[in-house]
Short mmCIF file of C-alpha atoms and ligand atoms in Angstrom, two decimals:
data_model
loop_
_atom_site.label_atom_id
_atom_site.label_comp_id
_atom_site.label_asym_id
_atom_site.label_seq_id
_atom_site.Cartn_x
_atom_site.Cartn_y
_atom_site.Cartn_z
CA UNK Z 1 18.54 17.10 -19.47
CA UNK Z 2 16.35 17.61 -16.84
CA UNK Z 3 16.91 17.20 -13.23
CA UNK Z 4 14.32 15.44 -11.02
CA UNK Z 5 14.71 14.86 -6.94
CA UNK Z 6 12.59 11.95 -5.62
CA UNK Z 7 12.55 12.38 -1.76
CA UNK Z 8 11.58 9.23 -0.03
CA UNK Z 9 12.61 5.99 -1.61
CA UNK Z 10 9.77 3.52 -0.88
CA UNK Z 11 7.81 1.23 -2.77
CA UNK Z 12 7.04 4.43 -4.61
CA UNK Z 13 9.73 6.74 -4.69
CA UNK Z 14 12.70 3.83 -5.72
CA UNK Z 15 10.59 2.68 -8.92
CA UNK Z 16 9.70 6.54 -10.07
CA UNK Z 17 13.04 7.55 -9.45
CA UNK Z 18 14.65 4.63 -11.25
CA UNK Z 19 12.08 4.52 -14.02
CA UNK Z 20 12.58 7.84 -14.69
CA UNK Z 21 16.38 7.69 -14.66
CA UNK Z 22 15.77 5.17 -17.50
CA UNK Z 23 13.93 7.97 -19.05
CA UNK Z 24 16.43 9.79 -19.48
CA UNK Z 25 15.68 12.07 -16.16
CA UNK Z 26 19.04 13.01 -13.86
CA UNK Z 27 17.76 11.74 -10.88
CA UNK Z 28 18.71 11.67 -7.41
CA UNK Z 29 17.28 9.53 -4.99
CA UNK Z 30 17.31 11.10 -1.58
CA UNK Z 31 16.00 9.00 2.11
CA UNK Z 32 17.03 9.89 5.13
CA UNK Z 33 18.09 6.19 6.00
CA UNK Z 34 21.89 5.84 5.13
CA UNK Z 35 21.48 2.38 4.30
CA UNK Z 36 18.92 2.50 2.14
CA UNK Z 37 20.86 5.69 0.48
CA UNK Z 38 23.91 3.15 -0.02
CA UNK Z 39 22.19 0.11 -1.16
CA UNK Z 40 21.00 1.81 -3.92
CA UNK Z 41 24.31 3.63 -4.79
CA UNK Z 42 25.29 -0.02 -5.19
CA UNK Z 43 22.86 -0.72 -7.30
CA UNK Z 44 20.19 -3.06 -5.04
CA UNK Z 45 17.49 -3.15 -3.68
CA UNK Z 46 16.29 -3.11 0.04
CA UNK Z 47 12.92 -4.08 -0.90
CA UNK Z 48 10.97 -6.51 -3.35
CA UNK Z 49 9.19 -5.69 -6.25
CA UNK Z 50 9.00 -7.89 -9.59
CA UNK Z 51 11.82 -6.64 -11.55
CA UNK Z 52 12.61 -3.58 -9.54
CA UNK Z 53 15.98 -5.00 -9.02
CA UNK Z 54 16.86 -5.20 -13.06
CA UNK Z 55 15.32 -1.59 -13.28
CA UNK Z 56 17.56 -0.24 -10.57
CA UNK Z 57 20.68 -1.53 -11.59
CA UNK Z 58 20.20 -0.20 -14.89
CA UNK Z 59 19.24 2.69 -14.04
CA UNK Z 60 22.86 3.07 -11.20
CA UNK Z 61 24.53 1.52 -14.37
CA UNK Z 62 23.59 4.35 -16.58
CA UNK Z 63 24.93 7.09 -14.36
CA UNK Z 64 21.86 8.99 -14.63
CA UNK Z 65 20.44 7.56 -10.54
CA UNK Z 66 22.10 8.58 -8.12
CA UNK Z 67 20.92 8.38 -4.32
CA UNK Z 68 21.82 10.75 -1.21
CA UNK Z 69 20.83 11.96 1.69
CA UNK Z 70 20.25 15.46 0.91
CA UNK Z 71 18.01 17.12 -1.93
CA UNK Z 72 19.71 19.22 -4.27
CA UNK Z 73 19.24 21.74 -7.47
CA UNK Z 74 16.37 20.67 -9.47
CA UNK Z 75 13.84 21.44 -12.24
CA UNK Z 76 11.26 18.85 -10.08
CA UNK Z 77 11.25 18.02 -6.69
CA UNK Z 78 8.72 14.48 -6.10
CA UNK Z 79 7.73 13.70 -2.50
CA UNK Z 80 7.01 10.00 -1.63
CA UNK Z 81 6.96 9.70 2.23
CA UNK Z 82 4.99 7.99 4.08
CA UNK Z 83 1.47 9.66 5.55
CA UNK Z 84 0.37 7.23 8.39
CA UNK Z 85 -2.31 7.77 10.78
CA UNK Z 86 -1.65 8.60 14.45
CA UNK Z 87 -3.15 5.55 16.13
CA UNK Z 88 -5.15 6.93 18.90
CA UNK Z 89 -7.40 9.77 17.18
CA UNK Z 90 -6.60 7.72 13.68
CA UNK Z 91 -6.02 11.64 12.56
CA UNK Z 92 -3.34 12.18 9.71
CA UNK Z 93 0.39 12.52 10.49
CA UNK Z 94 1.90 14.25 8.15
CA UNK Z 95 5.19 15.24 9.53
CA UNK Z 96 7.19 13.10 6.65
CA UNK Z 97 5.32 15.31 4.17
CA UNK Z 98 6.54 18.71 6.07
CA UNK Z 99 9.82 17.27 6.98
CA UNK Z 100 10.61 16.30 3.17
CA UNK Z 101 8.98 19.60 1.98
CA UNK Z 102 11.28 21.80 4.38
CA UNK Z 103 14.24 19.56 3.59
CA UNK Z 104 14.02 20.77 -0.19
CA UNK Z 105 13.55 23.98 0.48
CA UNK Z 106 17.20 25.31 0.02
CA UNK Z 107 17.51 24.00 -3.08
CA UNK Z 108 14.20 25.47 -5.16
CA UNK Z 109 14.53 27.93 -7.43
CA UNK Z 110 12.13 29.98 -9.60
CA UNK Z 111 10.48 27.86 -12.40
CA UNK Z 112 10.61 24.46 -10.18
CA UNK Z 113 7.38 22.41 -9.79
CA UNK Z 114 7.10 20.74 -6.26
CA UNK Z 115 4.96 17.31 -7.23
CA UNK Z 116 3.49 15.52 -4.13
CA UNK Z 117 2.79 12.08 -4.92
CA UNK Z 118 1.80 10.45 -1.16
CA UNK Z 119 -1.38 9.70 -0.37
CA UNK Z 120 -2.70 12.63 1.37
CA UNK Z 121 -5.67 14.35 3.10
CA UNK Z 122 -7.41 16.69 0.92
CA UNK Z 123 -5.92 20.37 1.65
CA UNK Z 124 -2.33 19.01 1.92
CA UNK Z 125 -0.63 20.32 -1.02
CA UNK Z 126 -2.24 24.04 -0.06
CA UNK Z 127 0.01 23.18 3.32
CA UNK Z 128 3.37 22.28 0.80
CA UNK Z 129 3.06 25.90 -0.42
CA UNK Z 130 2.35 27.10 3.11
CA UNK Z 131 5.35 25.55 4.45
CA UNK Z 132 7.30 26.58 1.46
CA UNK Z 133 6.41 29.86 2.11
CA UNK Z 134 7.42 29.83 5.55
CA UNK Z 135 11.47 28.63 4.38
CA UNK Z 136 11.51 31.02 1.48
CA UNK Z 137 9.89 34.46 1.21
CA UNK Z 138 11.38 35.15 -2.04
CA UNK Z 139 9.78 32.68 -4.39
CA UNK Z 140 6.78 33.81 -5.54
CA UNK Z 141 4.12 30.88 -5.32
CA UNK Z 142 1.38 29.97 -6.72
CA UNK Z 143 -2.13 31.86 -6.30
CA UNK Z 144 -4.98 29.38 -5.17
CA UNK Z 145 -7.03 28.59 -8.81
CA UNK Z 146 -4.86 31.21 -10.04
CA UNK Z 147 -5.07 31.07 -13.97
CA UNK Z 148 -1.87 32.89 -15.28
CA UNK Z 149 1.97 31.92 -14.96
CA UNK Z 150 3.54 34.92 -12.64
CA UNK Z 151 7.30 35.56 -13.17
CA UNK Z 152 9.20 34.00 -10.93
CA UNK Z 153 6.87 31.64 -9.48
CA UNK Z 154 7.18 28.37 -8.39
CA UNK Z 155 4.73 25.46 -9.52
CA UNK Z 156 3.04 23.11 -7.22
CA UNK Z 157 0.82 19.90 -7.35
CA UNK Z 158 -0.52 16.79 -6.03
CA UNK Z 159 -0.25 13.66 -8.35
CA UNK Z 160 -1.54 10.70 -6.58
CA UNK Z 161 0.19 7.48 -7.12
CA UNK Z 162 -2.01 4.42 -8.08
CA UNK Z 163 0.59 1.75 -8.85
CA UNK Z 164 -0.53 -1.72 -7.15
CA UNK Z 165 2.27 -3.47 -5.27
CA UNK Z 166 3.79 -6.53 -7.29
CA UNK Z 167 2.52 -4.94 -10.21
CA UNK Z 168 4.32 -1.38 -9.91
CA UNK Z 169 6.44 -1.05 -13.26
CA UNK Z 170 4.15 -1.39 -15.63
CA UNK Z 171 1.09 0.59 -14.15
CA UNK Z 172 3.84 3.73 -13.25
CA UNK Z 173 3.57 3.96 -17.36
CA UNK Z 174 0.59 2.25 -17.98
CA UNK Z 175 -1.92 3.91 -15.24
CA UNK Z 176 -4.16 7.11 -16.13
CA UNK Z 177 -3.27 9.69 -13.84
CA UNK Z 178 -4.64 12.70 -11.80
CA UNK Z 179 -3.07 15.81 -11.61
CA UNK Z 180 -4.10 18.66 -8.89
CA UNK Z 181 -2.21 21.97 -9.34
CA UNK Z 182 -2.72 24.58 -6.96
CA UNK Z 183 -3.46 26.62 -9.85
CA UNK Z 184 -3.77 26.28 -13.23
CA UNK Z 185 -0.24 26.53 -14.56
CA UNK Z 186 0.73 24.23 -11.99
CA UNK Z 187 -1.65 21.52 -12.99
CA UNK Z 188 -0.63 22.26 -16.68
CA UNK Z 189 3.21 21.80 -15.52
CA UNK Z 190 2.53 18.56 -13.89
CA UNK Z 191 0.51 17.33 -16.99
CA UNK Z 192 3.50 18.39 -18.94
CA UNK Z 193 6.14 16.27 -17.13
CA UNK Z 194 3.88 13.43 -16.30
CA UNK Z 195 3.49 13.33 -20.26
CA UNK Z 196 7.11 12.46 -20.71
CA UNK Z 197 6.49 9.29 -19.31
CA UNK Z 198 3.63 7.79 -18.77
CA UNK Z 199 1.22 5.76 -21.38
CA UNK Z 200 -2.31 6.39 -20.10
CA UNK Z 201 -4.35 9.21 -20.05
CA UNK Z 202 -3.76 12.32 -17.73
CA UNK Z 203 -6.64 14.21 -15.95
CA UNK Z 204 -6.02 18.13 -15.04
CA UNK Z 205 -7.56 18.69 -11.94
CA UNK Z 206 -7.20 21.23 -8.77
CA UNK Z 207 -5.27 19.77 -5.87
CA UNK Z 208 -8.15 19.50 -3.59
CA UNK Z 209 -10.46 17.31 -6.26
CA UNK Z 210 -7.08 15.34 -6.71
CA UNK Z 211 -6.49 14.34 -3.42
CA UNK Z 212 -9.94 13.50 -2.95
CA UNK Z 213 -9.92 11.13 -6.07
CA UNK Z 214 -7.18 9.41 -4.58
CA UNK Z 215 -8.81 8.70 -0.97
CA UNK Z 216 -11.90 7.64 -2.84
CA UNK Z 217 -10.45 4.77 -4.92
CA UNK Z 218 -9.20 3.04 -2.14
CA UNK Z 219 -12.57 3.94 0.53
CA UNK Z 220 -14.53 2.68 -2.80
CA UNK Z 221 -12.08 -0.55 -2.52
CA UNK Z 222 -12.27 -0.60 1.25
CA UNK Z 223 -16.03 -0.37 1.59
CA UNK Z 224 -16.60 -2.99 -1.03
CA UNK Z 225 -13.77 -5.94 0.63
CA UNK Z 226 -16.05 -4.64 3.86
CA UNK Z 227 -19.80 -6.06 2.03
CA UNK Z 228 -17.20 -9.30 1.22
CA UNK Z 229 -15.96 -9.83 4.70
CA UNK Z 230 -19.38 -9.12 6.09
CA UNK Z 231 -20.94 -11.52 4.03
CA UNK Z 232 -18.43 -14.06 4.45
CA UNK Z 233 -19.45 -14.00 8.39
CA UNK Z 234 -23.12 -14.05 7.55
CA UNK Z 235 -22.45 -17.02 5.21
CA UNK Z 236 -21.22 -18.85 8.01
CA UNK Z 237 -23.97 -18.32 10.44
CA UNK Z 238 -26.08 -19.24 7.58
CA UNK Z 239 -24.09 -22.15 6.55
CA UNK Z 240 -23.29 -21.45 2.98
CA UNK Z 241 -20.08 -21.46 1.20
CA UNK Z 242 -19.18 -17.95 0.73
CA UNK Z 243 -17.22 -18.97 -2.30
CA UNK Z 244 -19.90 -20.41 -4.74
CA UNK Z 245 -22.14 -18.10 -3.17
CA UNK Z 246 -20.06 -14.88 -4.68
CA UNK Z 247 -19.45 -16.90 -7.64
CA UNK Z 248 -23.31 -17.27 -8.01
CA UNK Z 249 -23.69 -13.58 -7.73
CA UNK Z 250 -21.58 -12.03 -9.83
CA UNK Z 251 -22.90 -13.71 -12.57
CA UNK Z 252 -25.22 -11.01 -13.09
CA UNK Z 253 -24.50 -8.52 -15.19
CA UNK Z 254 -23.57 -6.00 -12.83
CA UNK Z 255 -22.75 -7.45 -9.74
CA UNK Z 256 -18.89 -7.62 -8.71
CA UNK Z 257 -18.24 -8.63 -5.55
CA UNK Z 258 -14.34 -8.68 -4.31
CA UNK Z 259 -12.76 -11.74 -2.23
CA UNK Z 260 -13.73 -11.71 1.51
CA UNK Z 261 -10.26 -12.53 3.35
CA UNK Z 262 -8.33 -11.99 7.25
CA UNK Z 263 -8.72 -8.52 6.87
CA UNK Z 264 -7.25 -5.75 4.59
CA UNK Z 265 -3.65 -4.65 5.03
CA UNK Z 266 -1.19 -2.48 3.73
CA UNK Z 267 -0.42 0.63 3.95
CA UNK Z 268 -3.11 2.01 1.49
CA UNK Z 269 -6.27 0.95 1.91
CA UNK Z 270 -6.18 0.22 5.46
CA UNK Z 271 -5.31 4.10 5.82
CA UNK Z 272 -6.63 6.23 3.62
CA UNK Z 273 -10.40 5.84 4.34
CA UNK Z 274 -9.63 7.48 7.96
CA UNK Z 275 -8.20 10.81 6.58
CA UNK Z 276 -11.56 11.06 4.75
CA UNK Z 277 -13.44 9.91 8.54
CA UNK Z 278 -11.19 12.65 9.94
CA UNK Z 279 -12.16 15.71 7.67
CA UNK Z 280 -15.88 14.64 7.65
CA UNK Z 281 -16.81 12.66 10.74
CA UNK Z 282 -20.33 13.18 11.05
CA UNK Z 283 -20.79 12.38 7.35
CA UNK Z 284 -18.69 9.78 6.41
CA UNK Z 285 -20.52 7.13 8.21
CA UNK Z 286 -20.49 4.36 5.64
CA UNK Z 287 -16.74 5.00 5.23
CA UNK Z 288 -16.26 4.12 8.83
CA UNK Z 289 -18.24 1.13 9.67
CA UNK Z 290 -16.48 -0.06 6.28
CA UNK Z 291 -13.36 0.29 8.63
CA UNK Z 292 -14.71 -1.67 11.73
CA UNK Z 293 -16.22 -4.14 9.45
CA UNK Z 294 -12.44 -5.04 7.61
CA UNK Z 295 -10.41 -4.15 10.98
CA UNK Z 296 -12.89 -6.81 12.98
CA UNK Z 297 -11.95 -10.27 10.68
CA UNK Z 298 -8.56 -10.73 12.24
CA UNK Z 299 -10.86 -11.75 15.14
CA UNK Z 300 -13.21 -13.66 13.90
CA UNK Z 301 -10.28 -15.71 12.02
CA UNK Z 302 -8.92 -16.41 15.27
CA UNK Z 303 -12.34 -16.99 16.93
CA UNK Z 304 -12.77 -19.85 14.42
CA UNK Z 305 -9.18 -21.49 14.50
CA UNK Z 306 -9.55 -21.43 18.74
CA UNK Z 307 -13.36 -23.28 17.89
CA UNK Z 308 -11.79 -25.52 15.84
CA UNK Z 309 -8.57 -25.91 18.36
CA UNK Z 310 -10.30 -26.49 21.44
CA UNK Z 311 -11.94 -29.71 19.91
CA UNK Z 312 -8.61 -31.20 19.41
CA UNK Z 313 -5.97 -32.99 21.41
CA UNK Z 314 -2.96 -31.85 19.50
CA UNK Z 315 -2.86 -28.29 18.59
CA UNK Z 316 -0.04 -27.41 15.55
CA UNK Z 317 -1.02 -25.20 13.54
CA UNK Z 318 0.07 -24.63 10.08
CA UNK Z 319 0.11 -20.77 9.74
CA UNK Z 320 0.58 -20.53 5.58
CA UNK Z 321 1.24 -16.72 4.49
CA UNK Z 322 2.12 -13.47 6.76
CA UNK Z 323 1.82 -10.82 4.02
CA UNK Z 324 -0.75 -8.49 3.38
CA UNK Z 325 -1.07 -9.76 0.15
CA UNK Z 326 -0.37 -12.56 -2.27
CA UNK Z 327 3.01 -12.81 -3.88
CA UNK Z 328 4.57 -9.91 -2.20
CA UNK Z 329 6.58 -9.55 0.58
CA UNK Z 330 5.61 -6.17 2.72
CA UNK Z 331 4.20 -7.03 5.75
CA UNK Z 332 3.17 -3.68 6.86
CA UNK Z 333 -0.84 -3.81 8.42
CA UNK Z 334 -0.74 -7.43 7.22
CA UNK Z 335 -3.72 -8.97 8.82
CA UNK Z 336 -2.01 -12.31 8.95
CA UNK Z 337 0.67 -11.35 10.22
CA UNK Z 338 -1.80 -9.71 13.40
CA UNK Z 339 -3.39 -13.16 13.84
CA UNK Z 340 -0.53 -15.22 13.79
CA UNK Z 341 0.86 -12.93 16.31
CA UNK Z 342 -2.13 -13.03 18.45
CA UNK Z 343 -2.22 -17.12 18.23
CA UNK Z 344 1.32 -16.88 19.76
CA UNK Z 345 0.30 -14.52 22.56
CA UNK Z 346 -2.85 -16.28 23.37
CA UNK Z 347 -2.69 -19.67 23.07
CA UNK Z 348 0.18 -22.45 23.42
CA UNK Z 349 -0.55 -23.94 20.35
CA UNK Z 350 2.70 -24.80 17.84
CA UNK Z 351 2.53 -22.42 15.16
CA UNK Z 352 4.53 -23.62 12.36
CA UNK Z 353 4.99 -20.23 9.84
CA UNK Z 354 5.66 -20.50 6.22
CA UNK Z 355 6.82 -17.21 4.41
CA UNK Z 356 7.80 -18.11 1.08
CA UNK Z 357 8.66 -14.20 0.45
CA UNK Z 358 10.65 -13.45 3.38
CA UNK Z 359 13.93 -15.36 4.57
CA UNK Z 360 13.48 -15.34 7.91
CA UNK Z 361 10.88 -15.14 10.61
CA UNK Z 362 10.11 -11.69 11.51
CA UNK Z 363 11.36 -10.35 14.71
CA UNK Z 364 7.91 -9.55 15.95
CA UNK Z 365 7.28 -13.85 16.05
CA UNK Z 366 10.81 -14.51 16.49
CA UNK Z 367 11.05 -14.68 20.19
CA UNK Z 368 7.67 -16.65 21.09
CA UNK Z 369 8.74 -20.20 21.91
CA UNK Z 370 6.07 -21.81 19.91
CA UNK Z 371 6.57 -20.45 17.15
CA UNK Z 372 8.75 -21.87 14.49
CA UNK Z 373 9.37 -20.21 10.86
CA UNK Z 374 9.37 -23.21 8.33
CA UNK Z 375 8.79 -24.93 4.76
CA UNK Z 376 5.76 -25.33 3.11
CA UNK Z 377 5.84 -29.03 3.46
CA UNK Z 378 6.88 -29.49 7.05
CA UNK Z 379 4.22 -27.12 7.79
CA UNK Z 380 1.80 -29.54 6.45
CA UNK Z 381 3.05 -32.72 7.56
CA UNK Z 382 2.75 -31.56 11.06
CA UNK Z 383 -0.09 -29.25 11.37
CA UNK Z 384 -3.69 -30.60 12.20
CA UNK Z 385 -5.28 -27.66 11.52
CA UNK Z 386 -4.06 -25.58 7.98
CA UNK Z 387 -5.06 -21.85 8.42
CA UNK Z 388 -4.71 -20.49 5.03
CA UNK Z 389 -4.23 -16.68 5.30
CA UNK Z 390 -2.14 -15.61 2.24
CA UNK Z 391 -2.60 -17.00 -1.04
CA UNK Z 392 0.32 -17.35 -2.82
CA UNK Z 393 0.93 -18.72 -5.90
CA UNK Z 394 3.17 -21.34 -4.05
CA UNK Z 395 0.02 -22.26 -1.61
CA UNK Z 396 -2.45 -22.70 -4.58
CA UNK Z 397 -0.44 -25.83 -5.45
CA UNK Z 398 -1.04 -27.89 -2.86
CA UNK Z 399 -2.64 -31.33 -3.43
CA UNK Z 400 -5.85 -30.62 -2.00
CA UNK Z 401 -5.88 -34.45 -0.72
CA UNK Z 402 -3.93 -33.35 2.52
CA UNK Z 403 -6.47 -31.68 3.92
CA UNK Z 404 -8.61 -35.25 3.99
CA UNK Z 405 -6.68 -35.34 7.43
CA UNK Z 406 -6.66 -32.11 8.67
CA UNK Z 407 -8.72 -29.00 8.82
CA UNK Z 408 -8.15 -26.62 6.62
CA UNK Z 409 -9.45 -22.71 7.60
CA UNK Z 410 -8.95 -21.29 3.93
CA UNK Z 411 -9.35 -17.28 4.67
CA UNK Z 412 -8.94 -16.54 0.79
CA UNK Z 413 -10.49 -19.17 -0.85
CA UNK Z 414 -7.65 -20.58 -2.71
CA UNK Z 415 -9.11 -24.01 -2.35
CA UNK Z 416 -12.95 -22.89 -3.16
N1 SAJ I 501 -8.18 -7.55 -0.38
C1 SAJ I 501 -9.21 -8.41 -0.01
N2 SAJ I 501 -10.15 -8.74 -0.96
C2 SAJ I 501 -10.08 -8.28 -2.23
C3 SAJ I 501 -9.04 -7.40 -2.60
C4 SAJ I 501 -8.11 -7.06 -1.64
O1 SAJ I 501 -9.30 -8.86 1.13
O2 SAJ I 501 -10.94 -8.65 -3.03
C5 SAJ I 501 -7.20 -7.17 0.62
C6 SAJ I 501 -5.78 -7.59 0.26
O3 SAJ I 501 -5.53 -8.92 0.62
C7 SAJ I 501 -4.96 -6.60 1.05
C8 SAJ I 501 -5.81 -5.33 0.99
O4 SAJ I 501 -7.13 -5.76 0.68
O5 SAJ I 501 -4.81 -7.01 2.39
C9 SAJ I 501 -5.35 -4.31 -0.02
O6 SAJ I 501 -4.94 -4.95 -1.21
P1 SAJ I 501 -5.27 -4.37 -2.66
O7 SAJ I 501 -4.67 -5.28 -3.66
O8 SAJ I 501 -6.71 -4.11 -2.80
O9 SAJ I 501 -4.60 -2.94 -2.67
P2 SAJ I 501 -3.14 -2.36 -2.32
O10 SAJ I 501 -3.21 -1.81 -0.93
O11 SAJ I 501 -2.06 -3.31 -2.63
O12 SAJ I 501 -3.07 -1.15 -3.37
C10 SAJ I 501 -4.11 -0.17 -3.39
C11 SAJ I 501 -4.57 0.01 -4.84
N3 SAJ I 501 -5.81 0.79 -4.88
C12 SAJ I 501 -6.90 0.35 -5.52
O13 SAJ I 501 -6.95 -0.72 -6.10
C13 SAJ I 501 -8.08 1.26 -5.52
C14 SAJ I 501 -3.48 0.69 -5.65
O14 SAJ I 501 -3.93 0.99 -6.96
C15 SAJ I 501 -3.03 1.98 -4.94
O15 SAJ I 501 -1.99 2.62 -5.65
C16 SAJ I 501 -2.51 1.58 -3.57
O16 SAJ I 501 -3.59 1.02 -2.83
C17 SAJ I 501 -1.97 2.82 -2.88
O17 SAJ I 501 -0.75 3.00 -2.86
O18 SAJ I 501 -2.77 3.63 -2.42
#
């Protein structure tokens, strides 16, 4: 059977570790957060994703997933950490990515392929085999766009994951995939194992063209929710509904334009459009002002609620949704989480928040005194203005007739 490590175990690394267990694979999980390492050992989950939790405890169940806090002898070592951006400079940090690739060091051997599967700056897997290097002089590794298998060599490639959060099982199989070796027979090693599991079609690739691939879906997403947002502020200057205006457009045959909305979150696309900025500033210009465009509506959604607010006597405000996205419950780079926060620093208004996905109110809102975590329909009842900023399946079924008495600021358009 063969052995695969997963190091990091994310909204990534827990599903490909776990599906893979049910694959057959030995797995073992390995984070470098105890608790995490121990929740799984029990078979849960520390995070939420449809069905993860069945998957999981199946996989526990089966003896073949195992989690720890150390790597250990494999035939492949995956890396799912996280690679943020340093705030400042907004230039890559990629110390999870050398920390997890020194921390598996010890335990490679000759004929092991090293698969990096974070999202990464192009020229990162050429630093995996530099760092590699640097632990262990005795493994031969590969030869940039070398063609031929050496003895003894190790194999090494970047296979960016494309799974979309609340949808993550089915596109790990389901999802064509891109795989960069360093050299050929690493790309042909990756395409091998990848094979074993996955439905869709596999691309062979060098590292550098994969890790660009990667970048550019989400830049091509991020510029094009930028042309949404931006047109959903013009379309209020211009006093049009944004809504049946987008509607109107994409009838044509090829015209798509996505959802304007708070902002863009996550931990993705919110990202990975600056470690393309970084590498090619005085080129990427598009790219950036994509950026400013997405990272400015937070403001202007709070411009328009303290407009509305400052007409009104009584200020509650019905703050419906803090995730970055509908039906999920990560709130990392969640736009609406950034504005209700802001409302609560800035103004005195009652904020009254409904998370459907989360059980309690997050510790960042928790101590401001006017804020209160609550239901969906207390919300309501109280609010006088509803600021729509997630839509969740839950939110989509309210009877439209209560906002005949208050305002409603719909962000998504789930009442359009
Ligand atoms: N958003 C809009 N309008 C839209 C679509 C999205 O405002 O029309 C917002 C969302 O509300 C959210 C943000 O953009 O705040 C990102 O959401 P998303 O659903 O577009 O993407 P993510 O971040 O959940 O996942 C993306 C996916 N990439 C692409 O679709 C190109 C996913 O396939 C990647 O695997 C993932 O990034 C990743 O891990 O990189």
């Amino acid at each position: 059977m063969q052995k695969v490590c997963v190091v990091g175990l994310g909204y990534i690394g827990l599903p490909t570790a776990s599906l893979l267990a049910t694959k057959g694979f030995e797995v073992l999980g390995v984070d470098i957060r105890s608790q995490v390492v121990d929740t799984i050992n029990q078979g849960k989950i520390h995070i939420y994703e449809p069905d993860l939790d069945i998957l999981v405890k199946a996989a526990v169940q089966s003896g073949n997933l195992k989690a720890s806090l150390c790597s250990k002898e494999s035939d492949v070592f995956i890396l799912a950490v996280p690679t943020p951006f340093i705030e400042e400079n907004k230039a890559p940090d990629l110390s999870y990515v050398e920390a997890a690739t020194r921390s598996i060091c010890a335990s490679l051997k000759a004929g092991d392929l090293v698969i990096l599967e974070s999202t990464s700056p192009v020229g990162t897997t050429e630093k995996i085999a530099q760092w590699i290097s640097e632990e262990r002089t005795d493994l031969v590794l590969p030869g940039r766009l070398s063609e031929s298998h050496r003895e003894n060599q190790i194999y090494i490639a970047h296979c960016p994951e494309r799974v979309l959060p609340g949808n993550i099982l089915k596109e790990l199989v389901e999802n064509d995939r891109v795989v960069g070796g360093i050299d050929r027979p690493s790309s042909e090693k990756a395409f091998e194992f990848y094979s074993s599991f996955v439905s869709g079609e596999i691309f062979s690739t060098f590292s550098r063209t994969a890790e660009m691939a990667k970048l550019t879906e989400n830049t091509f997403r991020d510029i094009n929710i930028a042309f949404a947002n931006e047109l959903s502020m013009i379309s209020d200057e211009l006093e049009i509904d944004v809504w049946e205006l987008i509607r109107l457009a994409n009838r044509h045959p090829r015209v798509n334009i996505l959802n304007p909305g708070p902002g863009v979150g996550g931990h993705c696309i919110a990202v990975d459009p600056w470690f393309i900025v970084n590498a090619a500033p005085k080129t990427a210009l598009l790219t950036k002002k994509a950026r400013e465009v997405n990272d400015s509506k937070p403001e202007w959604v709070i411009q328009k609620v303290l407009n509305h607010a400052d007409k009104m006597k009584t200020r509650t405000i019905g703050c419906l949704g803090l995730s970055f996205k509908a039906n999920i419950d990560d709130l990392r780079e969640s736009p609406s989480l950034a504005i209700v926060e802001s409302l609560a620093e800035r103004t005195d208004y009652q904020l009254m928040v409904v998370e459907p996905h989360i059980h309690s109110c997050p510790e960042i809102l928790s101590g401001k005194k006017n804020v209160e975590f609550s239901d969906l329909q207390s919300a309501i009842q109280k609010s006088d203005i509803v600021l729509l900023l997630v839509d969740h399946d839950e939110f989509k079924e309210i009877d439209p007739k209560v906002f005949e008495e208050r305002i409603l600021i719909d962000t998504r358009g789930a009442f359009a």
